[in-house]
mmCIF file of C-alpha atoms and ligand atoms in Angstrom:
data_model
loop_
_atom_site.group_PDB
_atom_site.id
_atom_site.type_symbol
_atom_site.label_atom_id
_atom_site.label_comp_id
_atom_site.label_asym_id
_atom_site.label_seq_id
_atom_site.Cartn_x
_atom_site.Cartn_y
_atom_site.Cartn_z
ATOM 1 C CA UNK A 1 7.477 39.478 66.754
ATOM 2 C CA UNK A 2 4.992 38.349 69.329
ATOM 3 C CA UNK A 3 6.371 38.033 72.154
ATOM 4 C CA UNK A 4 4.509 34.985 73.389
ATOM 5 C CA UNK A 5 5.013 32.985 70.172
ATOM 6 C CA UNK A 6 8.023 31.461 71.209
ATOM 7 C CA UNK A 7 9.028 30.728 67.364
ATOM 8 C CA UNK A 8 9.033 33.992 66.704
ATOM 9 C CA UNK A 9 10.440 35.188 70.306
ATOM 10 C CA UNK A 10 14.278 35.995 70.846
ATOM 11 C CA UNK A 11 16.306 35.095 73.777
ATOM 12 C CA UNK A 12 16.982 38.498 74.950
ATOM 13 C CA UNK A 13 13.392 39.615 75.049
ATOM 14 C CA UNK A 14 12.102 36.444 76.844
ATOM 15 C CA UNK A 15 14.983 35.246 78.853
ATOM 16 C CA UNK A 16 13.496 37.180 81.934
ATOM 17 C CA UNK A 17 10.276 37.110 80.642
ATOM 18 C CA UNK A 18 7.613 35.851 83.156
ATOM 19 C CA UNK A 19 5.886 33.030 82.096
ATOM 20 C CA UNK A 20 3.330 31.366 83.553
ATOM 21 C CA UNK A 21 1.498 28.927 81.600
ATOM 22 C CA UNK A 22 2.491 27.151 78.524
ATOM 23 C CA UNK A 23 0.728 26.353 76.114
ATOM 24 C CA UNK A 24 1.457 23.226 73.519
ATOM 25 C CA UNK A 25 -0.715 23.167 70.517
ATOM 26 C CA UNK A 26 -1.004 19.629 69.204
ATOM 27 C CA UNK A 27 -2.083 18.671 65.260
ATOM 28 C CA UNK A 28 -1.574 15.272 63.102
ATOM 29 C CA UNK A 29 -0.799 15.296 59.591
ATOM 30 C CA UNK A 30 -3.680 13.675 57.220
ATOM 31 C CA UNK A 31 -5.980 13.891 54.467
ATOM 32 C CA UNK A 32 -9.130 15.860 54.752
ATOM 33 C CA UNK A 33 -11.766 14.984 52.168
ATOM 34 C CA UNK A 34 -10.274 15.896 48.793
ATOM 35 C CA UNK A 35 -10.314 19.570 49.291
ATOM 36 C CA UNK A 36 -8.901 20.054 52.275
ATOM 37 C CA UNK A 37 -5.012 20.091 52.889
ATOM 38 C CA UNK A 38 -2.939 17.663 54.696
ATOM 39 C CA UNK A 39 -2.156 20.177 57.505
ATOM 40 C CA UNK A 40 -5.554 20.954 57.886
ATOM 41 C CA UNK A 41 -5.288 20.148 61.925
ATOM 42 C CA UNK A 42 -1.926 22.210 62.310
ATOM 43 C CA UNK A 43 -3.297 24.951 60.558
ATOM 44 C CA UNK A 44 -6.403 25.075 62.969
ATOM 45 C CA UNK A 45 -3.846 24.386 65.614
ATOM 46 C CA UNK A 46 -1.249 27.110 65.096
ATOM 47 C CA UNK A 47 -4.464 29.911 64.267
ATOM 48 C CA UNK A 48 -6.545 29.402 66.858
ATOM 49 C CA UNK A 49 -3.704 28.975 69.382
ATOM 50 C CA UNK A 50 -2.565 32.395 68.272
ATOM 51 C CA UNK A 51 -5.356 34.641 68.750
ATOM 52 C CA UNK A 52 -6.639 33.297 72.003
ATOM 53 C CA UNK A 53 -3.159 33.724 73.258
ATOM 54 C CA UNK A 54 -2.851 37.385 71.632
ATOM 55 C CA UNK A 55 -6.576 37.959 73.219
ATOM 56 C CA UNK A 56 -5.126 36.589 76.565
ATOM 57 C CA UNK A 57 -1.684 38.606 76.461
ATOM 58 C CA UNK A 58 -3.838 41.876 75.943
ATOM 59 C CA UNK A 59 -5.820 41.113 79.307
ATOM 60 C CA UNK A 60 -2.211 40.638 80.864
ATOM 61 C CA UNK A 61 -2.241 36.473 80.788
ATOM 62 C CA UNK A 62 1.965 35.854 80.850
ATOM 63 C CA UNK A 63 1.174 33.018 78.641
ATOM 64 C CA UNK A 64 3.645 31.372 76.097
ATOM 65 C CA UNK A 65 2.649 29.247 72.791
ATOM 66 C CA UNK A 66 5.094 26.791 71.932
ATOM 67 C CA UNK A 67 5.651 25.702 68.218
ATOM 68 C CA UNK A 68 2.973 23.098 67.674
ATOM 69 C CA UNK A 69 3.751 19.519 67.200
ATOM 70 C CA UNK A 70 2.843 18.518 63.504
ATOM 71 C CA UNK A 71 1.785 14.724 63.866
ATOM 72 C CA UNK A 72 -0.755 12.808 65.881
ATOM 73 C CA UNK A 73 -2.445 9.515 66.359
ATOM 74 C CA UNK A 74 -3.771 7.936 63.192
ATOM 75 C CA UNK A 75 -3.968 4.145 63.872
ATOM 76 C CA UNK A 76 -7.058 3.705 62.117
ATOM 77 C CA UNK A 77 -5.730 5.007 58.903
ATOM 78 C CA UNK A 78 -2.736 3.210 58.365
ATOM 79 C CA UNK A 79 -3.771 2.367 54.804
ATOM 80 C CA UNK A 80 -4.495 6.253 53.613
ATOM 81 C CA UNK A 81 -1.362 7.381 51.986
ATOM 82 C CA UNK A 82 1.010 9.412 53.907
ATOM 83 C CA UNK A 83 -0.963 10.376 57.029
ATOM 84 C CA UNK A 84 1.942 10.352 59.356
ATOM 85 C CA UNK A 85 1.035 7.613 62.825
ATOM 86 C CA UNK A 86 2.555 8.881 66.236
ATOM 87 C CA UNK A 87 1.508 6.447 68.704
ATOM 88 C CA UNK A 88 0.250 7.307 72.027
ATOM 89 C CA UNK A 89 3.404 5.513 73.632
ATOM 90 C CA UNK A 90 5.422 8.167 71.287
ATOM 91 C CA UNK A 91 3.333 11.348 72.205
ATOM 92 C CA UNK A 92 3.969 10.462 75.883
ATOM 93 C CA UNK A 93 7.543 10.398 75.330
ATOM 94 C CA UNK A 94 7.734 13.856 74.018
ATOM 95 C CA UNK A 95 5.715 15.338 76.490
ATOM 96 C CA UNK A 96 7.623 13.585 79.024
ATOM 97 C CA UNK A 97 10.498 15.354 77.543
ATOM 98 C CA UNK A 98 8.842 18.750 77.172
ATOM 99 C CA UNK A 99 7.511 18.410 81.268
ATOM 100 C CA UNK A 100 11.034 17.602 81.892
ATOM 101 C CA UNK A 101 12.808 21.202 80.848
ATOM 102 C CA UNK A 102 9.217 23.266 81.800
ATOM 103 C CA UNK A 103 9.760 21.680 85.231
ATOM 104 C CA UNK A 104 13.421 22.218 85.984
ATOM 105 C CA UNK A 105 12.645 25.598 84.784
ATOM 106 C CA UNK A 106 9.845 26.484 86.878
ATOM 107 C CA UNK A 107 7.287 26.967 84.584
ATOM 108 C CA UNK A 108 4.686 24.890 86.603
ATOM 109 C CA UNK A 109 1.280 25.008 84.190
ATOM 110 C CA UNK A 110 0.620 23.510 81.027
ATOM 111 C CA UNK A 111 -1.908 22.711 78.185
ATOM 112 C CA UNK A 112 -1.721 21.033 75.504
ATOM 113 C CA UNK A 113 -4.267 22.797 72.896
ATOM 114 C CA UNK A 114 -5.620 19.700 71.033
ATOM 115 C CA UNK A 115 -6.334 19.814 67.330
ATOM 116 C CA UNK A 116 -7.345 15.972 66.197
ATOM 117 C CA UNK A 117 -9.832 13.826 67.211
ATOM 118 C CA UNK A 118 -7.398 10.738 67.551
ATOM 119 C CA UNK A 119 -5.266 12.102 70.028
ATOM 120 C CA UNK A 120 -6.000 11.522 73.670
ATOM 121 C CA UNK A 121 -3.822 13.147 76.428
ATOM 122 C CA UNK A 122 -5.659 11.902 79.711
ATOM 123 C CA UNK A 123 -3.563 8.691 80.691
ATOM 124 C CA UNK A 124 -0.617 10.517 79.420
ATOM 125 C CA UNK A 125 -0.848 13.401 81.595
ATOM 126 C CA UNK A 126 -2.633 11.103 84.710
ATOM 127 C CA UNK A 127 0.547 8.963 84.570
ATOM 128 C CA UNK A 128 3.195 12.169 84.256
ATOM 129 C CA UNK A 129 1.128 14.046 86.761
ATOM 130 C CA UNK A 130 2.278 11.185 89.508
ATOM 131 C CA UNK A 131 6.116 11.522 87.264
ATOM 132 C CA UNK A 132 6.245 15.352 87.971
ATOM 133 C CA UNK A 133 4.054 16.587 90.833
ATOM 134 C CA UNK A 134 4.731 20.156 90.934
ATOM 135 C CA UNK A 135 3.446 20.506 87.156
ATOM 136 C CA UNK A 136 -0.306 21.085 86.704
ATOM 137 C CA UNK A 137 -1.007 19.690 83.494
ATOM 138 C CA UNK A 138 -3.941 20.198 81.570
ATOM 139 C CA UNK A 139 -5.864 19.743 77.887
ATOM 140 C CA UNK A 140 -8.579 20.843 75.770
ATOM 141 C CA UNK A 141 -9.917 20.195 71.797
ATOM 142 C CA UNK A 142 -10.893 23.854 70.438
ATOM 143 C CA UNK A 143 -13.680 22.007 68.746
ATOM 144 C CA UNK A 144 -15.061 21.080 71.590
ATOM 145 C CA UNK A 145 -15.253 24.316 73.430
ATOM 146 C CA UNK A 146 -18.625 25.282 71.885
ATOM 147 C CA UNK A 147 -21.987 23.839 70.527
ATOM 148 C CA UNK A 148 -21.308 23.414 66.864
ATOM 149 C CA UNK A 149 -25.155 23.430 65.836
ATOM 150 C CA UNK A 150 -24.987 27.426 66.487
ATOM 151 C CA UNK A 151 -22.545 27.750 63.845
ATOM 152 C CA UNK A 152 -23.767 25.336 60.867
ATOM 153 C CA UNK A 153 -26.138 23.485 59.255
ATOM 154 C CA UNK A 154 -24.398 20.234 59.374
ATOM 155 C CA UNK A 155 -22.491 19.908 62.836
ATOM 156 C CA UNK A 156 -23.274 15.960 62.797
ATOM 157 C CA UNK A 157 -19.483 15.656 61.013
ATOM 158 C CA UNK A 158 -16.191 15.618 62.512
ATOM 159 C CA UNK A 159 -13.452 15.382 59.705
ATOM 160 C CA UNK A 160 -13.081 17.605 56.747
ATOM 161 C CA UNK A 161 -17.115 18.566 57.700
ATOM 162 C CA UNK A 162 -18.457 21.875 57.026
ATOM 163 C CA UNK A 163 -17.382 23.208 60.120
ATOM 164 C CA UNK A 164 -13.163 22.642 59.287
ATOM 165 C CA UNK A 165 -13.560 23.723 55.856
ATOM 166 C CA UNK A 166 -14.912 27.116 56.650
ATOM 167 C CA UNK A 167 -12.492 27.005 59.252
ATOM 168 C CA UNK A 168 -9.715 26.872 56.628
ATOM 169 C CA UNK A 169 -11.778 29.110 53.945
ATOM 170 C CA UNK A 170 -11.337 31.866 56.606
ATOM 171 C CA UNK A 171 -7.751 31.219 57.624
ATOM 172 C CA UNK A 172 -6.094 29.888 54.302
ATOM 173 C CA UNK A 173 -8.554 30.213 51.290
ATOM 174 C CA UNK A 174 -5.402 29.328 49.091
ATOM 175 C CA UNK A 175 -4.819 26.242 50.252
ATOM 176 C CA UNK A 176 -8.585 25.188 49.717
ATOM 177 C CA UNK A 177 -9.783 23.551 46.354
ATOM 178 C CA UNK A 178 -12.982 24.265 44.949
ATOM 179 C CA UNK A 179 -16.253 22.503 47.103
ATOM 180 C CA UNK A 180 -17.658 21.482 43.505
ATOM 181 C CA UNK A 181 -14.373 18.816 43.904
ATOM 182 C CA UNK A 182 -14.708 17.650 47.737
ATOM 183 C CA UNK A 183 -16.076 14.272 48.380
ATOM 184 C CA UNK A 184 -19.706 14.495 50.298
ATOM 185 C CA UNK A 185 -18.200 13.329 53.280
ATOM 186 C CA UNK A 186 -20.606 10.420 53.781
ATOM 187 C CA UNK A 187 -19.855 8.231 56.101
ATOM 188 C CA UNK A 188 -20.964 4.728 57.225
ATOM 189 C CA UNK A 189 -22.591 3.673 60.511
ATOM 190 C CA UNK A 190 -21.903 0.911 63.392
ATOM 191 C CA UNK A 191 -23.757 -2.253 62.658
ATOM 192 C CA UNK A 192 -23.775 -2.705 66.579
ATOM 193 C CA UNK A 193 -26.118 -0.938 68.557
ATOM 194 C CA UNK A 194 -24.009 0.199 71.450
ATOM 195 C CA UNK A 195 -21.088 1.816 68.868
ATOM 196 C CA UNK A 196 -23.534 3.259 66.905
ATOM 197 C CA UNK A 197 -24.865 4.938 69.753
ATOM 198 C CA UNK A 198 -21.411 6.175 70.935
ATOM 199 C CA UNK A 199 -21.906 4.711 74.493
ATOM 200 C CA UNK A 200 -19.696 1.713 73.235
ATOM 201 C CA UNK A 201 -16.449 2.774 71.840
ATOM 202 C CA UNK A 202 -13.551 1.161 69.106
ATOM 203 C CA UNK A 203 -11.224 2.628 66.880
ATOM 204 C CA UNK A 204 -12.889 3.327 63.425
ATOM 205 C CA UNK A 205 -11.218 1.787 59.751
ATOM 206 C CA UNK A 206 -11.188 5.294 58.617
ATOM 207 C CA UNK A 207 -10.953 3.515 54.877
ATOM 208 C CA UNK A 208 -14.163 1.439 55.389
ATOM 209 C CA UNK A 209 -16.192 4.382 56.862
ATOM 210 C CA UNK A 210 -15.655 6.956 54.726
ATOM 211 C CA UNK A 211 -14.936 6.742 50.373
ATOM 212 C CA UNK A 212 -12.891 10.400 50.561
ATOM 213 C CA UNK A 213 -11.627 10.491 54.028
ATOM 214 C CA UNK A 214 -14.453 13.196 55.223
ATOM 215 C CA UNK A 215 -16.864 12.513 57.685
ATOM 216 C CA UNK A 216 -19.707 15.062 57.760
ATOM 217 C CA UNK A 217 -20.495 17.274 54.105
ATOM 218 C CA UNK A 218 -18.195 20.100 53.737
ATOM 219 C CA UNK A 219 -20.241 21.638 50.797
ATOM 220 C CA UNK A 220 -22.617 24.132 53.023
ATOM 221 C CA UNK A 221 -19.181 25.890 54.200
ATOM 222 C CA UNK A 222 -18.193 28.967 54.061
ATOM 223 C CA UNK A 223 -15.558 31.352 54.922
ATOM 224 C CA UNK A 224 -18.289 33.547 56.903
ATOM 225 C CA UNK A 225 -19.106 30.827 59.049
ATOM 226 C CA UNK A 226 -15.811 29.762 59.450
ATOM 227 C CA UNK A 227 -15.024 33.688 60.549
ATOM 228 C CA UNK A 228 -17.560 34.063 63.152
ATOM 229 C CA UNK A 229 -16.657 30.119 64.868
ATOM 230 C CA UNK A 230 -13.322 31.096 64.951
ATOM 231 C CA UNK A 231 -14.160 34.168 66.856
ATOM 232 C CA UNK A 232 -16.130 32.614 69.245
ATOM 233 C CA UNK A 233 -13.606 29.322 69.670
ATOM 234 C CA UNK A 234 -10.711 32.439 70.655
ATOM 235 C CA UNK A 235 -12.612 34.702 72.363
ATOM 236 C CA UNK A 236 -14.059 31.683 74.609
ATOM 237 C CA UNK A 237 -10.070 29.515 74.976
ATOM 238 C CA UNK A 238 -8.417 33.131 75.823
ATOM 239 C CA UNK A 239 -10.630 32.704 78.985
ATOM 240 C CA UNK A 240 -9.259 29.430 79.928
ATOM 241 C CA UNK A 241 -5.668 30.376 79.035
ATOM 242 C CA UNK A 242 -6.126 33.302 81.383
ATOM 243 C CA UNK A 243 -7.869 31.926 84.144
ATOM 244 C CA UNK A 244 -4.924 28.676 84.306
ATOM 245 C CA UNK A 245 -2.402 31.717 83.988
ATOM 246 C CA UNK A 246 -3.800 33.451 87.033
ATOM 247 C CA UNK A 247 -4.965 30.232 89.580
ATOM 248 C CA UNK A 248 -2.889 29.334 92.160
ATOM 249 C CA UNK A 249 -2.011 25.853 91.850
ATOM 250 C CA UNK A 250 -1.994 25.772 95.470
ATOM 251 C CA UNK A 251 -5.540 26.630 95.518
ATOM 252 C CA UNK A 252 -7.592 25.037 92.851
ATOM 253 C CA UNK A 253 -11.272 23.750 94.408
ATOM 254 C CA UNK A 254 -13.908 25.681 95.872
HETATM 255 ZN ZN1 ZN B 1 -9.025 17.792 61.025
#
């Protein structure tokens, strides 16, 4: 049992556990390229979350992981069989609901460890922040903690791309099919200027971007590279979850 995996914790080793930050990892449930397996994002999600909180605990962070949620935001792919849409109204419901108990029971800091590109926390959390003051509520996406063109040849993708699948040829290998049967991952551009350029932004149909789901090739992956990112992503978010652990909310700006 780790003791700040709260799935695997007991009530009578945590109920007078300190705790003082939170930590909700968040996924979505969807296809990845052909090769790649539906909980692709949870997987990342619950690994990643792990070791940066085990690396944290060891440095004496009072930290606790809750179990992550499984489904995100997929508007734009309401056609792709069975990847499961939580709308943003919906996520900021539950995390209304999670604030709620974390703030009756004075556990005042949280973050929500992002694992999917579609999901957004910001107006959620600026519009609970006013709902529950003495919470400090916070977020970060693991993949974009570090520069991924220091880790692979192709970092230009961001779905199912080389960097995920050596991700998941490091962490679950099982669950991976051969790269001779992945898609390339090619994906098709903006024909206006300013959302080409990403300084203009709207939702992408996933469907007419991409023939397999993948954006960005997956077929320069492997598990190596997936080993040594995954290092780096833990080593660098056990930082953060200890420095949020240890600031006084009271005191935040210098
Ligand atoms: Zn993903």
């Amino acid at each position: 049992m780790r003791p700040y995996i709260l799935a695997e914790a007991n009530w009578k080793h945590i109920h007078d556990q300190p705790i003082d930050l939170a930590i909700l990892p968040w996924g979505a449930t969807e296809a990845h390229n052909y090769h790649l397996p539906y909980a692709t994002d949870v997987i990342e999600a619950d690994h990643i979350t792990a070791e940066a909180a085990r690396l944290a605990w060891e440095r004496g962070a009072r930290v606790m992981v809750l179990p992550t949620i499984p489904f995100g935001v997929n508007t734009g792919q309401t056609d792709i069989l069975l990847d499961i849409n939580l709308y943003p109204s919906t996520q900021k419901a539950i995390l209304n609901d999670i604030i709620e108990v974390l703030n009756r029971q004075g556990i005042h800091k949280l973050l929500i460890l992002n694992s999917h590109g579609g999901n957004d926390f910001k107006t959620a959390l600026r519009e609970l922040g006013v709902r529950y003051p003495a919470m400090f509520l916070s977020t970060c996406s693991w993949f974009q903690t570090l520069d991924k063109s220091q880790f692979f040849d192709e970092p230009k993708g961001d779905h199912a791309d080389e960097m995920e699948t050596s991700l998941l040829l490091h962490l679950r290998p099982d669950l991976v099919l051969p790269l001779s049967e992945a898609g390339d991952g090619k994906a098709k551009k903006w024909k206006v200027q300013g959302l080409r350029e990403g300084w203009a932004w709207a939702e992408r149909k996933w469907s007419l971007v991409s023939a397999d789901t993948g954006i960005g090739d997956p077929r320069g992956a492997t598990a190596e590279k997936g080993q040594r990112y995954f290092e780096a992503v833990t080593q660098k978010l056990s930082g953060l979850f200890i420095e949020l652990a240890q600031m006084n909310a009271q005191d935040l700006y210098e």
